[in-house]
Amino acid sequence: MVDKLDMFCYQCSQTARGEGCTVRGVCGKVPTVARLQDNLIYAMKGISAYNYCANVLGARDTDVDEFLTKGLYSTLTNVNFDATDLIQLGLEAGEANIKVMKMLKEANIAAFGEPEPVEVKVGSQGGPAIIVTGHDLKALEELLKATEGTGIKIYTHSEMLPAHGYPGLNKYDHLVGELGGSWCDQKEIFSKYNAAILGTSNCVVIPKDEYADRIFTMDVAKLPDVPVIEDYDFQPLIDKALELGDMPEEETTTITTGFGLSTILSLADKIKELVEAGKIKRFFVVGGCDGINPKRAYYREFVENLPEDTVVLTLACGKFRFNDLDLGDIEGVPRLIDLGQCNDTIVAIDIALALCDLFGVELNDLPLTIVLSWMEQKAVAILWSLLALNKQDMYIGPIVPAWINDEMLTFLVDTFNLKVCGDAKEDIKDIMG
Ligand code: SF4
Ligand code: SF4
């Protein structure tokens, strides 16, 4: 087995042996500095994804753009060898990500209204169909407009599920339901359903032969030999859906999504009463990315085993691990609240801050535990947003990011009491005391 590399950098001509600096940079960069630079780049990739989606809706923030430029420049050869400053830049990345998530949320609300809770049918309701995956709500809206009156049914997949909660999208009768769960099941789901498919953004995976001739992407999402929809001209996709004909109908189930800040705030008095009466003991945010690692069974086990006097806020595609569970409600307050896509972490943050106001306490004094599942770089940006808010005692899993070495982990544990998800029942016991 190859030993774990201390670092890896091959971005300049000085690189060791012309192959890569793996122990220490020829420039003098030490492993933790190299890794903190990688960390910063990953967080900036996440910020860029949200920034791009907000820009598509016409929203811009020069502070965010300037941070991205400064952050990238800081990772250039012979610029920044200071670990403390690179941690500070990580925290600034977190702050920039809060700004960009807020901007995207406001842009989504301006375009499509504030989400309202809605029950979404899961399963085929027949019809010639298009399955839409990814995060781009504007793309979905344009597709809904283009397919009106064609008889084509539009189904969401994965992170498109929350689209059903937006009044400006839910008003289309042919937006009929959801097929499948998180991005991880797309090979299975897209093979199973005889529909045309549109990948609007990440996360798309290399298609199987079974559906390679009926998948399209758009914008930044690209797949080898897969046609790209340009300028919202969906005609090739529509033609493909009509050519494929009807999908067989099947029995459907339902899941609920679409909780916005206003809906939760309308429950504020009731939540206060329930907390003061000891009927709600703790709030959890359990969310983030899904992935294929079997250790991700943790998240279902965690939510399933939570005491009945707890409330779970969730978001992003990690929720598909447990969003079929019926957790019921506590005197009208739902115990499982789906806030939307990963960028809707900003709604969870706004709810947490509203609860702080409600109870007159600081963030870390709230009975609130955050349990993050991470897979890709948006989750890195979100982690640093929560660290920038000085949120203590968070759990992260199912594995520690590979670029975090012992020195970085010690810093995160000592400064933020960050914990790695372990055994679900034991973790619950530790949290509930
Ligand atoms: S920047 Fe430094 S660590 Fe990276 S390849 Fe050049 S010499 Fe090596
Ligand atoms: S939440 Fe993360 S993993 Fe899931 S679809 Fe969105 S970007 Fe991909």
CSV table of C-alpha atoms and ligand atoms in Angstrom, one decimal:
chain,number,residue,atom,x,y,z
A,1,MET,CA,0.0,0.0,0.0
A,2,VAL,CA,1.3,3.5,-0.9
A,3,ASP,CA,1.8,5.7,2.2
A,4,LYS,CA,-0.6,8.7,2.5
A,5,LEU,CA,1.1,11.7,0.8
A,6,ASP,CA,2.0,14.6,3.1
A,7,MET,CA,0.9,17.0,0.4
A,8,PHE,CA,0.6,17.1,-3.4
A,9,CYS,CA,1.4,20.2,-5.5
A,10,TYR,CA,2.6,20.3,-9.2
A,11,GLN,CA,1.4,23.7,-10.1
A,12,CYS,CA,4.8,25.3,-11.0
A,13,SER,CA,8.0,24.3,-12.9
A,14,GLN,CA,10.0,23.9,-9.7
A,15,THR,CA,8.0,20.9,-8.7
A,16,ALA,CA,10.1,18.0,-7.3
A,17,ARG,CA,11.6,15.7,-9.9
A,18,GLY,CA,9.3,17.4,-12.5
A,19,GLU,CA,6.5,15.2,-11.0
A,20,GLY,CA,5.1,16.8,-7.8
A,21,CYS,CA,6.0,18.1,-4.4
A,22,THR,CA,4.8,15.4,-2.0
A,23,VAL,CA,6.8,15.9,1.2
A,24,ARG,CA,7.6,19.6,1.2
A,25,GLY,CA,7.5,22.2,-1.6
A,26,VAL,CA,10.7,23.0,-3.4
A,27,CYS,CA,9.4,26.6,-2.8
A,28,GLY,CA,9.4,25.9,0.9
A,29,LYS,CA,5.7,25.3,1.3
A,30,VAL,CA,5.0,22.9,4.2
A,31,PRO,CA,2.3,20.2,4.0
A,32,THR,CA,-0.3,22.0,6.2
A,33,VAL,CA,0.1,25.2,4.1
A,34,ALA,CA,-0.4,23.2,0.9
A,35,ARG,CA,-3.4,21.5,2.4
A,36,LEU,CA,-4.9,24.8,3.7
A,37,GLN,CA,-4.5,26.2,0.1
A,38,ASP,CA,-6.3,23.1,-1.2
A,39,ASN,CA,-9.0,23.6,1.4
A,40,LEU,CA,-9.4,27.3,0.3
A,41,ILE,CA,-9.7,26.3,-3.4
A,42,TYR,CA,-12.4,23.6,-2.6
A,43,ALA,CA,-14.4,26.1,-0.5
A,44,MET,CA,-14.1,28.6,-3.4
A,45,LYS,CA,-15.4,26.0,-5.9
A,46,GLY,CA,-18.5,25.7,-3.7
A,47,ILE,CA,-18.9,29.4,-3.5
A,48,SER,CA,-18.5,29.7,-7.3
A,49,ALA,CA,-21.3,27.2,-7.9
A,50,TYR,CA,-23.8,29.2,-5.8
A,51,ASN,CA,-22.5,32.5,-7.3
A,52,TYR,CA,-23.0,31.2,-10.8
A,53,CYS,CA,-26.6,30.1,-10.1
A,54,ALA,CA,-27.3,33.5,-8.5
A,55,ASN,CA,-25.7,35.3,-11.5
A,56,VAL,CA,-28.0,33.3,-13.9
A,57,LEU,CA,-30.9,35.0,-12.1
A,58,GLY,CA,-29.3,38.4,-12.5
A,59,ALA,CA,-27.9,38.7,-8.9
A,60,ARG,CA,-24.3,39.8,-8.3
A,61,ASP,CA,-22.2,40.8,-5.3
A,62,THR,CA,-18.9,42.4,-5.9
A,63,ASP,CA,-17.6,41.5,-2.4
A,64,VAL,CA,-18.0,37.8,-3.3
A,65,ASP,CA,-16.4,38.2,-6.7
A,66,GLU,CA,-13.5,40.1,-5.1
A,67,PHE,CA,-13.0,37.5,-2.5
A,68,LEU,CA,-12.9,34.7,-5.1
A,69,THR,CA,-10.1,36.6,-6.9
A,70,LYS,CA,-8.2,37.3,-3.7
A,71,GLY,CA,-8.6,33.7,-2.5
A,72,LEU,CA,-7.3,32.2,-5.8
A,73,TYR,CA,-4.4,34.6,-5.9
A,74,SER,CA,-3.4,33.5,-2.4
A,75,THR,CA,-2.8,30.0,-3.7
A,76,LEU,CA,-0.5,31.0,-6.5
A,77,THR,CA,3.2,30.0,-6.2
A,78,ASN,CA,5.3,32.1,-3.8
A,79,VAL,CA,2.4,34.2,-2.4
A,80,ASN,CA,1.2,33.0,0.9
A,81,PHE,CA,3.1,30.6,3.2
A,82,ASP,CA,1.2,31.6,6.3
A,83,ALA,CA,-1.0,28.8,7.8
A,84,THR,CA,-2.7,31.3,10.2
A,85,ASP,CA,-3.7,33.6,7.4
A,86,LEU,CA,-4.9,30.7,5.2
A,87,ILE,CA,-7.2,29.6,8.1
A,88,GLN,CA,-8.4,33.2,8.2
A,89,LEU,CA,-9.1,33.0,4.5
A,90,GLY,CA,-11.0,29.8,5.0
A,91,LEU,CA,-13.2,31.7,7.5
A,92,GLU,CA,-13.6,34.6,5.0
A,93,ALA,CA,-14.6,32.0,2.4
A,94,GLY,CA,-17.3,30.9,4.9
A,95,GLU,CA,-18.5,34.5,5.2
A,96,ALA,CA,-18.5,35.0,1.4
A,97,ASN,CA,-20.5,31.8,1.1
A,98,ILE,CA,-23.1,33.0,3.6
A,99,LYS,CA,-23.4,36.2,1.4
A,100,VAL,CA,-23.7,34.2,-1.8
A,101,MET,CA,-26.3,31.7,-0.4
A,102,LYS,CA,-28.3,34.6,0.9
A,103,MET,CA,-28.1,36.3,-2.6
A,104,LEU,CA,-29.2,33.0,-4.3
A,105,LYS,CA,-32.1,32.5,-1.9
A,106,GLU,CA,-33.3,36.1,-2.4
A,107,ALA,CA,-33.0,35.7,-6.2
A,108,ASN,CA,-34.9,32.4,-6.1
A,109,ILE,CA,-37.7,33.9,-4.0
A,110,ALA,CA,-37.8,37.0,-6.3
A,111,ALA,CA,-38.2,34.8,-9.3
A,112,PHE,CA,-40.4,32.0,-8.0
A,113,GLY,CA,-41.9,33.1,-4.7
A,114,GLU,CA,-41.1,31.8,-1.2
A,115,PRO,CA,-41.4,28.0,-0.9
A,116,GLU,CA,-44.4,26.6,0.9
A,117,PRO,CA,-44.7,23.0,2.2
A,118,VAL,CA,-46.0,20.7,-0.4
A,119,GLU,CA,-46.6,16.9,-0.7
A,120,VAL,CA,-44.8,15.6,-3.8
A,121,LYS,CA,-45.8,12.3,-5.5
A,122,VAL,CA,-42.9,9.9,-5.9
A,123,GLY,CA,-43.2,7.4,-8.8
A,124,SER,CA,-44.3,7.3,-12.4
A,125,GLN,CA,-47.6,8.8,-13.2
A,126,GLY,CA,-47.2,7.8,-16.9
A,127,GLY,CA,-47.0,10.1,-19.8
A,128,PRO,CA,-44.2,11.0,-22.2
A,129,ALA,CA,-41.8,12.3,-19.6
A,130,ILE,CA,-38.7,14.4,-18.9
A,131,ILE,CA,-36.7,13.9,-15.7
A,132,VAL,CA,-34.9,17.0,-14.6
A,133,THR,CA,-31.9,16.7,-12.2
A,134,GLY,CA,-29.4,19.2,-10.8
A,135,HIS,CA,-30.1,22.5,-9.0
A,136,ASP,CA,-30.9,25.1,-11.7
A,137,LEU,CA,-34.5,26.3,-11.0
A,138,LYS,CA,-34.4,28.8,-13.9
A,139,ALA,CA,-33.7,26.0,-16.3
A,140,LEU,CA,-36.7,24.1,-14.9
A,141,GLU,CA,-38.9,27.1,-15.3
A,142,GLU,CA,-37.9,27.6,-18.9
A,143,LEU,CA,-38.5,23.9,-19.6
A,144,LEU,CA,-41.9,24.0,-17.9
A,145,LYS,CA,-42.8,27.0,-20.2
A,146,ALA,CA,-41.5,25.2,-23.3
A,147,THR,CA,-43.4,22.0,-22.5
A,148,GLU,CA,-46.8,23.5,-21.7
A,149,GLY,CA,-49.5,21.9,-23.8
A,150,THR,CA,-47.2,19.1,-25.2
A,151,GLY,CA,-48.6,16.4,-23.0
A,152,ILE,CA,-45.1,15.8,-21.5
A,153,LYS,CA,-45.0,15.3,-17.8
A,154,ILE,CA,-42.0,16.8,-15.9
A,155,TYR,CA,-40.5,14.9,-13.0
A,156,THR,CA,-37.8,16.2,-10.7
A,157,HIS,CA,-34.9,14.1,-9.5
A,158,SER,CA,-32.5,14.6,-6.5
A,159,GLU,CA,-31.8,18.3,-5.7
A,160,MET,CA,-34.6,19.4,-8.0
A,161,LEU,CA,-37.2,18.1,-5.5
A,162,PRO,CA,-37.5,21.4,-3.6
A,163,ALA,CA,-38.6,23.1,-6.9
A,164,HIS,CA,-42.1,21.8,-6.1
A,165,GLY,CA,-42.3,24.1,-3.1
A,166,TYR,CA,-41.8,27.3,-5.1
A,167,PRO,CA,-45.3,28.7,-6.1
A,168,GLY,CA,-43.9,30.0,-9.4
A,169,LEU,CA,-42.9,26.5,-10.4
A,170,ASN,CA,-45.6,24.5,-8.7
A,171,LYS,CA,-48.3,26.4,-10.6
A,172,TYR,CA,-47.4,24.3,-13.7
A,173,ASP,CA,-49.8,21.3,-13.7
A,174,HIS,CA,-47.4,19.2,-15.7
A,175,LEU,CA,-44.7,19.4,-13.0
A,176,VAL,CA,-46.1,16.1,-11.6
A,177,GLY,CA,-43.7,14.5,-9.1
A,178,GLU,CA,-40.3,13.1,-8.3
A,179,LEU,CA,-38.5,10.0,-9.4
A,180,GLY,CA,-35.7,8.4,-7.4
A,181,GLY,CA,-33.6,9.9,-4.6
A,182,SER,CA,-30.2,11.5,-4.5
A,183,TRP,CA,-27.7,11.9,-7.4
A,184,CYS,CA,-26.2,8.5,-6.5
A,185,ASP,CA,-29.2,6.6,-7.9
A,186,GLN,CA,-29.2,8.2,-11.3
A,187,LYS,CA,-27.8,5.2,-13.2
A,188,GLU,CA,-30.5,3.0,-11.7
A,189,ILE,CA,-33.4,5.5,-12.0
A,190,PHE,CA,-32.5,6.8,-15.5
A,191,SER,CA,-32.2,3.2,-16.8
A,192,LYS,CA,-35.5,2.2,-15.2
A,193,TYR,CA,-37.7,5.0,-16.5
A,194,ASN,CA,-38.1,5.4,-20.2
A,195,ALA,CA,-37.9,9.2,-20.2
A,196,ALA,CA,-35.8,11.9,-21.7
A,197,ILE,CA,-33.4,13.4,-19.1
A,198,LEU,CA,-32.0,16.8,-18.5
A,199,GLY,CA,-29.0,17.4,-16.3
A,200,THR,CA,-29.0,21.1,-15.4
A,201,SER,CA,-25.9,21.3,-13.2
A,202,ASN,CA,-23.9,19.1,-10.9
A,203,CYS,CA,-24.3,16.3,-9.9
A,204,VAL,CA,-24.3,14.4,-13.3
A,205,VAL,CA,-22.5,11.1,-13.7
A,206,ILE,CA,-21.2,9.4,-16.9
A,207,PRO,CA,-24.4,7.8,-18.3
A,208,LYS,CA,-24.9,4.1,-18.8
A,209,ASP,CA,-25.6,2.8,-22.3
A,210,GLU,CA,-29.2,2.2,-21.4
A,211,TYR,CA,-30.0,5.9,-21.4
A,212,ALA,CA,-27.0,7.5,-23.1
A,213,ASP,CA,-29.1,8.3,-26.2
A,214,ARG,CA,-31.8,10.1,-24.2
A,215,ILE,CA,-29.9,12.3,-21.8
A,216,PHE,CA,-29.1,16.0,-22.4
A,217,THR,CA,-27.1,18.5,-20.3
A,218,MET,CA,-27.0,22.2,-20.3
A,219,ASP,CA,-24.8,25.1,-19.1
A,220,VAL,CA,-21.7,24.0,-17.2
A,221,ALA,CA,-22.8,20.3,-17.0
A,222,LYS,CA,-21.2,18.3,-19.8
A,223,LEU,CA,-20.9,14.6,-20.5
A,224,PRO,CA,-18.9,12.9,-23.2
A,225,ASP,CA,-21.0,12.5,-26.5
A,226,VAL,CA,-24.1,13.9,-24.8
A,227,PRO,CA,-25.9,16.8,-26.5
A,228,VAL,CA,-26.0,20.1,-24.8
A,229,ILE,CA,-29.1,22.3,-24.7
A,230,GLU,CA,-28.1,25.9,-25.7
A,231,ASP,CA,-30.0,29.1,-24.9
A,232,TYR,CA,-32.9,27.3,-23.4
A,233,ASP,CA,-33.8,25.7,-26.7
A,234,PHE,CA,-35.4,22.5,-25.4
A,235,GLN,CA,-36.8,21.3,-28.7
A,236,PRO,CA,-34.3,18.3,-29.1
A,237,LEU,CA,-35.2,17.2,-25.5
A,238,ILE,CA,-39.0,17.6,-26.2
A,239,ASP,CA,-38.7,15.6,-29.5
A,240,LYS,CA,-36.9,12.8,-27.6
A,241,ALA,CA,-39.5,12.7,-24.9
A,242,LEU,CA,-42.3,12.5,-27.4
A,243,GLU,CA,-40.4,9.9,-29.5
A,244,LEU,CA,-40.0,7.7,-26.4
A,245,GLY,CA,-43.8,7.6,-25.7
A,246,ASP,CA,-45.6,6.8,-22.5
A,247,MET,CA,-43.9,5.6,-19.3
A,248,PRO,CA,-45.8,2.9,-17.5
A,249,GLU,CA,-47.7,4.2,-14.4
A,250,GLU,CA,-46.8,2.8,-11.0
A,251,GLU,CA,-48.0,3.2,-7.4
A,252,THR,CA,-46.8,6.5,-5.9
A,253,THR,CA,-45.8,7.5,-2.4
A,254,THR,CA,-45.4,11.1,-1.2
A,255,ILE,CA,-42.7,13.2,0.5
A,256,THR,CA,-43.0,16.7,1.8
A,257,THR,CA,-40.6,19.5,0.9
A,258,GLY,CA,-40.7,23.3,0.6
A,259,PHE,CA,-40.5,24.7,4.1
A,260,GLY,CA,-39.4,28.3,3.9
A,261,LEU,CA,-38.3,30.7,6.6
A,262,SER,CA,-41.8,32.4,6.7
A,263,THR,CA,-43.5,29.0,7.4
A,264,ILE,CA,-41.1,28.2,10.2
A,265,LEU,CA,-41.4,31.8,11.7
A,266,SER,CA,-45.2,31.5,11.6
A,267,LEU,CA,-44.7,28.6,14.1
A,268,ALA,CA,-42.4,30.7,16.4
A,269,ASP,CA,-44.8,31.2,19.3
A,270,LYS,CA,-45.8,27.5,19.3
A,271,ILE,CA,-42.1,26.5,19.1
A,272,LYS,CA,-41.3,28.8,22.1
A,273,GLU,CA,-44.2,27.3,24.1
A,274,LEU,CA,-43.1,23.7,23.3
A,275,VAL,CA,-39.5,24.4,24.2
A,276,GLU,CA,-40.4,26.1,27.4
A,277,ALA,CA,-42.7,23.2,28.3
A,278,GLY,CA,-39.9,20.7,27.7
A,279,LYS,CA,-41.9,19.2,24.8
A,280,ILE,CA,-39.1,20.0,22.3
A,281,LYS,CA,-35.7,19.2,23.8
A,282,ARG,CA,-33.4,19.8,20.9
A,283,PHE,CA,-33.2,20.8,17.2
A,284,PHE,CA,-31.0,19.1,14.7
A,285,VAL,CA,-29.8,20.1,11.3
A,286,VAL,CA,-29.0,16.8,9.5
A,287,GLY,CA,-28.1,17.4,5.9
A,288,GLY,CA,-25.6,17.9,3.2
A,289,CYS,CA,-24.5,15.7,0.3
A,290,ASP,CA,-25.3,12.1,-0.3
A,291,GLY,CA,-22.7,9.6,-1.6
A,292,ILE,CA,-22.2,5.9,-2.1
A,293,ASN,CA,-20.0,5.1,1.0
A,294,PRO,CA,-21.9,2.5,3.0
A,295,LYS,CA,-21.0,4.5,6.2
A,296,ARG,CA,-23.7,6.9,5.1
A,297,ALA,CA,-26.3,4.5,6.6
A,298,TYR,CA,-25.3,6.5,9.7
A,299,TYR,CA,-27.6,9.4,8.8
A,300,ARG,CA,-30.8,7.2,8.6
A,301,GLU,CA,-29.9,5.4,11.8
A,302,PHE,CA,-29.2,8.7,13.4
A,303,VAL,CA,-32.6,10.3,12.5
A,304,GLU,CA,-34.5,7.1,13.1
A,305,ASN,CA,-33.2,6.9,16.7
A,306,LEU,CA,-33.6,10.5,17.7
A,307,PRO,CA,-35.9,10.9,20.7
A,308,GLU,CA,-39.5,12.0,19.9
A,309,ASP,CA,-39.0,15.4,21.6
A,310,THR,CA,-36.6,16.5,18.9
A,311,VAL,CA,-37.1,18.3,15.5
A,312,VAL,CA,-34.9,17.7,12.4
A,313,LEU,CA,-34.3,20.3,9.8
A,314,THR,CA,-32.8,18.9,6.7
A,315,LEU,CA,-31.6,20.1,3.3
A,316,ALA,CA,-29.6,18.9,0.2
A,317,CYS,CA,-29.6,15.4,-1.2
A,318,GLY,CA,-28.3,13.8,2.0
A,319,LYS,CA,-31.9,13.9,3.1
A,320,PHE,CA,-32.9,11.1,0.7
A,321,ARG,CA,-31.2,8.8,3.3
A,322,PHE,CA,-34.2,9.4,5.6
A,323,ASN,CA,-36.9,11.7,4.1
A,324,ASP,CA,-39.3,8.8,3.6
A,325,LEU,CA,-39.5,8.4,7.4
A,326,ASP,CA,-42.7,9.5,9.0
A,327,LEU,CA,-41.5,11.3,12.2
A,328,GLY,CA,-44.9,12.9,12.9
A,329,ASP,CA,-45.2,16.2,14.6
A,330,ILE,CA,-45.1,17.7,18.1
A,331,GLU,CA,-48.5,19.5,18.6
A,332,GLY,CA,-48.5,20.7,15.0
A,333,VAL,CA,-44.8,21.3,14.6
A,334,PRO,CA,-43.4,18.8,12.0
A,335,ARG,CA,-40.5,16.7,13.3
A,336,LEU,CA,-38.9,16.5,9.9
A,337,ILE,CA,-38.6,19.8,8.0
A,338,ASP,CA,-37.1,19.8,4.5
A,339,LEU,CA,-35.7,23.3,3.8
A,340,GLY,CA,-34.6,22.6,0.2
A,341,GLN,CA,-31.3,22.4,-1.7
A,342,CYS,CA,-27.8,22.6,-0.2
A,343,ASN,CA,-27.7,26.4,-0.6
A,344,ASP,CA,-30.8,26.6,1.6
A,345,THR,CA,-28.4,26.1,4.5
A,346,ILE,CA,-28.9,29.8,4.6
A,347,VAL,CA,-32.5,29.1,5.7
A,348,ALA,CA,-31.3,26.8,8.4
A,349,ILE,CA,-28.9,29.6,9.5
A,350,ASP,CA,-31.7,32.2,9.5
A,351,ILE,CA,-34.0,29.9,11.5
A,352,ALA,CA,-31.2,29.3,14.0
A,353,LEU,CA,-30.6,33.1,14.4
A,354,ALA,CA,-34.4,33.6,14.7
A,355,LEU,CA,-34.5,31.0,17.5
A,356,CYS,CA,-31.6,32.9,19.2
A,357,ASP,CA,-33.7,36.0,19.1
A,358,LEU,CA,-36.8,34.2,20.3
A,359,PHE,CA,-35.0,32.7,23.4
A,360,GLY,CA,-32.5,35.6,23.9
A,361,VAL,CA,-29.5,33.3,23.7
A,362,GLU,CA,-26.3,33.1,21.6
A,363,LEU,CA,-26.0,30.5,18.8
A,364,ASN,CA,-24.0,28.0,20.8
A,365,ASP,CA,-26.4,28.2,23.7
A,366,LEU,CA,-29.3,27.0,21.5
A,367,PRO,CA,-30.3,23.4,21.9
A,368,LEU,CA,-29.2,22.9,18.3
A,369,THR,CA,-26.8,20.3,16.9
A,370,ILE,CA,-25.6,20.2,13.3
A,371,VAL,CA,-24.8,16.9,11.7
A,372,LEU,CA,-23.2,17.4,8.3
A,373,SER,CA,-22.8,14.9,5.5
A,374,TRP,CA,-20.3,16.0,2.9
A,375,MET,CA,-19.3,14.7,-0.5
A,376,GLU,CA,-18.2,17.6,-2.7
A,377,GLN,CA,-17.0,21.2,-2.5
A,378,LYS,CA,-20.3,23.0,-1.9
A,379,ALA,CA,-20.3,21.2,1.4
A,380,VAL,CA,-16.8,22.5,2.1
A,381,ALA,CA,-18.0,26.0,1.6
A,382,ILE,CA,-20.9,25.3,3.9
A,383,LEU,CA,-18.7,23.8,6.6
A,384,TRP,CA,-16.6,27.0,6.6
A,385,SER,CA,-19.7,29.2,6.7
A,386,LEU,CA,-20.7,27.4,9.9
A,387,LEU,CA,-17.2,27.7,11.3
A,388,ALA,CA,-17.2,31.4,10.4
A,389,LEU,CA,-20.3,31.7,12.6
A,390,ASN,CA,-18.3,29.9,15.3
A,391,LYS,CA,-20.8,27.1,15.5
A,392,GLN,CA,-19.4,24.6,18.1
A,393,ASP,CA,-19.9,20.9,18.5
A,394,MET,CA,-20.8,20.0,14.9
A,395,TYR,CA,-20.6,16.5,13.6
A,396,ILE,CA,-19.1,15.8,10.2
A,397,GLY,CA,-19.1,12.6,8.2
A,398,PRO,CA,-19.1,10.0,7.0
A,399,ILE,CA,-15.3,10.4,6.7
A,400,VAL,CA,-12.8,13.2,7.5
A,401,PRO,CA,-11.9,15.2,4.3
A,402,ALA,CA,-8.7,13.7,2.9
A,403,TRP,CA,-6.9,17.0,2.7
A,404,ILE,CA,-7.3,17.6,6.5
A,405,ASN,CA,-4.2,16.3,8.2
A,406,ASP,CA,-3.7,15.7,11.9
A,407,GLU,CA,-2.5,19.3,12.5
A,408,MET,CA,-5.6,20.7,10.8
A,409,LEU,CA,-7.9,18.3,12.6
A,410,THR,CA,-6.4,19.2,15.9
A,411,PHE,CA,-7.0,22.9,15.2
A,412,LEU,CA,-10.7,22.2,14.2
A,413,VAL,CA,-11.3,20.1,17.3
A,414,ASP,CA,-9.5,22.5,19.7
A,415,THR,CA,-11.2,25.6,18.2
A,416,PHE,CA,-14.7,24.4,17.3
A,417,ASN,CA,-15.0,21.0,19.0
A,418,LEU,CA,-15.7,19.5,15.6
A,419,LYS,CA,-16.5,15.8,15.9
A,420,VAL,CA,-16.5,13.1,13.3
A,421,CYS,CA,-19.7,11.0,13.0
A,422,GLY,CA,-19.2,7.7,14.8
A,423,ASP,CA,-21.8,5.3,16.0
A,424,ALA,CA,-25.3,6.9,15.5
A,425,LYS,CA,-26.8,5.7,18.8
A,426,GLU,CA,-23.7,6.6,20.8
A,427,ASP,CA,-23.5,10.1,19.2
A,428,ILE,CA,-27.2,10.7,20.1
A,429,LYS,CA,-26.5,9.6,23.7
A,430,ASP,CA,-23.6,12.0,23.9
A,431,ILE,CA,-25.6,14.9,22.4
A,432,MET,CA,-28.8,14.4,24.5
A,433,GLY,CA,-26.8,13.8,27.7
B,1,SF4,S1,4.3,25.8,-5.8
B,1,SF4,FE1,5.8,25.0,-4.4
B,1,SF4,S2,4.9,23.1,-3.7
B,1,SF4,FE2,3.8,23.7,-5.6
B,1,SF4,S3,4.9,22.7,-7.3
B,1,SF4,FE3,5.8,24.7,-7.0
B,1,SF4,S4,7.5,24.3,-5.7
B,1,SF4,FE4,6.2,22.6,-5.5
B,2,SF4,S1,-26.3,18.3,-2.4
B,2,SF4,FE1,-24.2,18.1,-3.0
B,2,SF4,S2,-24.0,16.0,-3.7
B,2,SF4,FE2,-26.2,16.4,-3.6
B,2,SF4,S3,-26.7,16.9,-5.7
B,2,SF4,FE3,-26.3,18.9,-4.5
B,2,SF4,S4,-24.2,19.3,-4.9
B,2,SF4,FE4,-24.5,17.1,-5.5
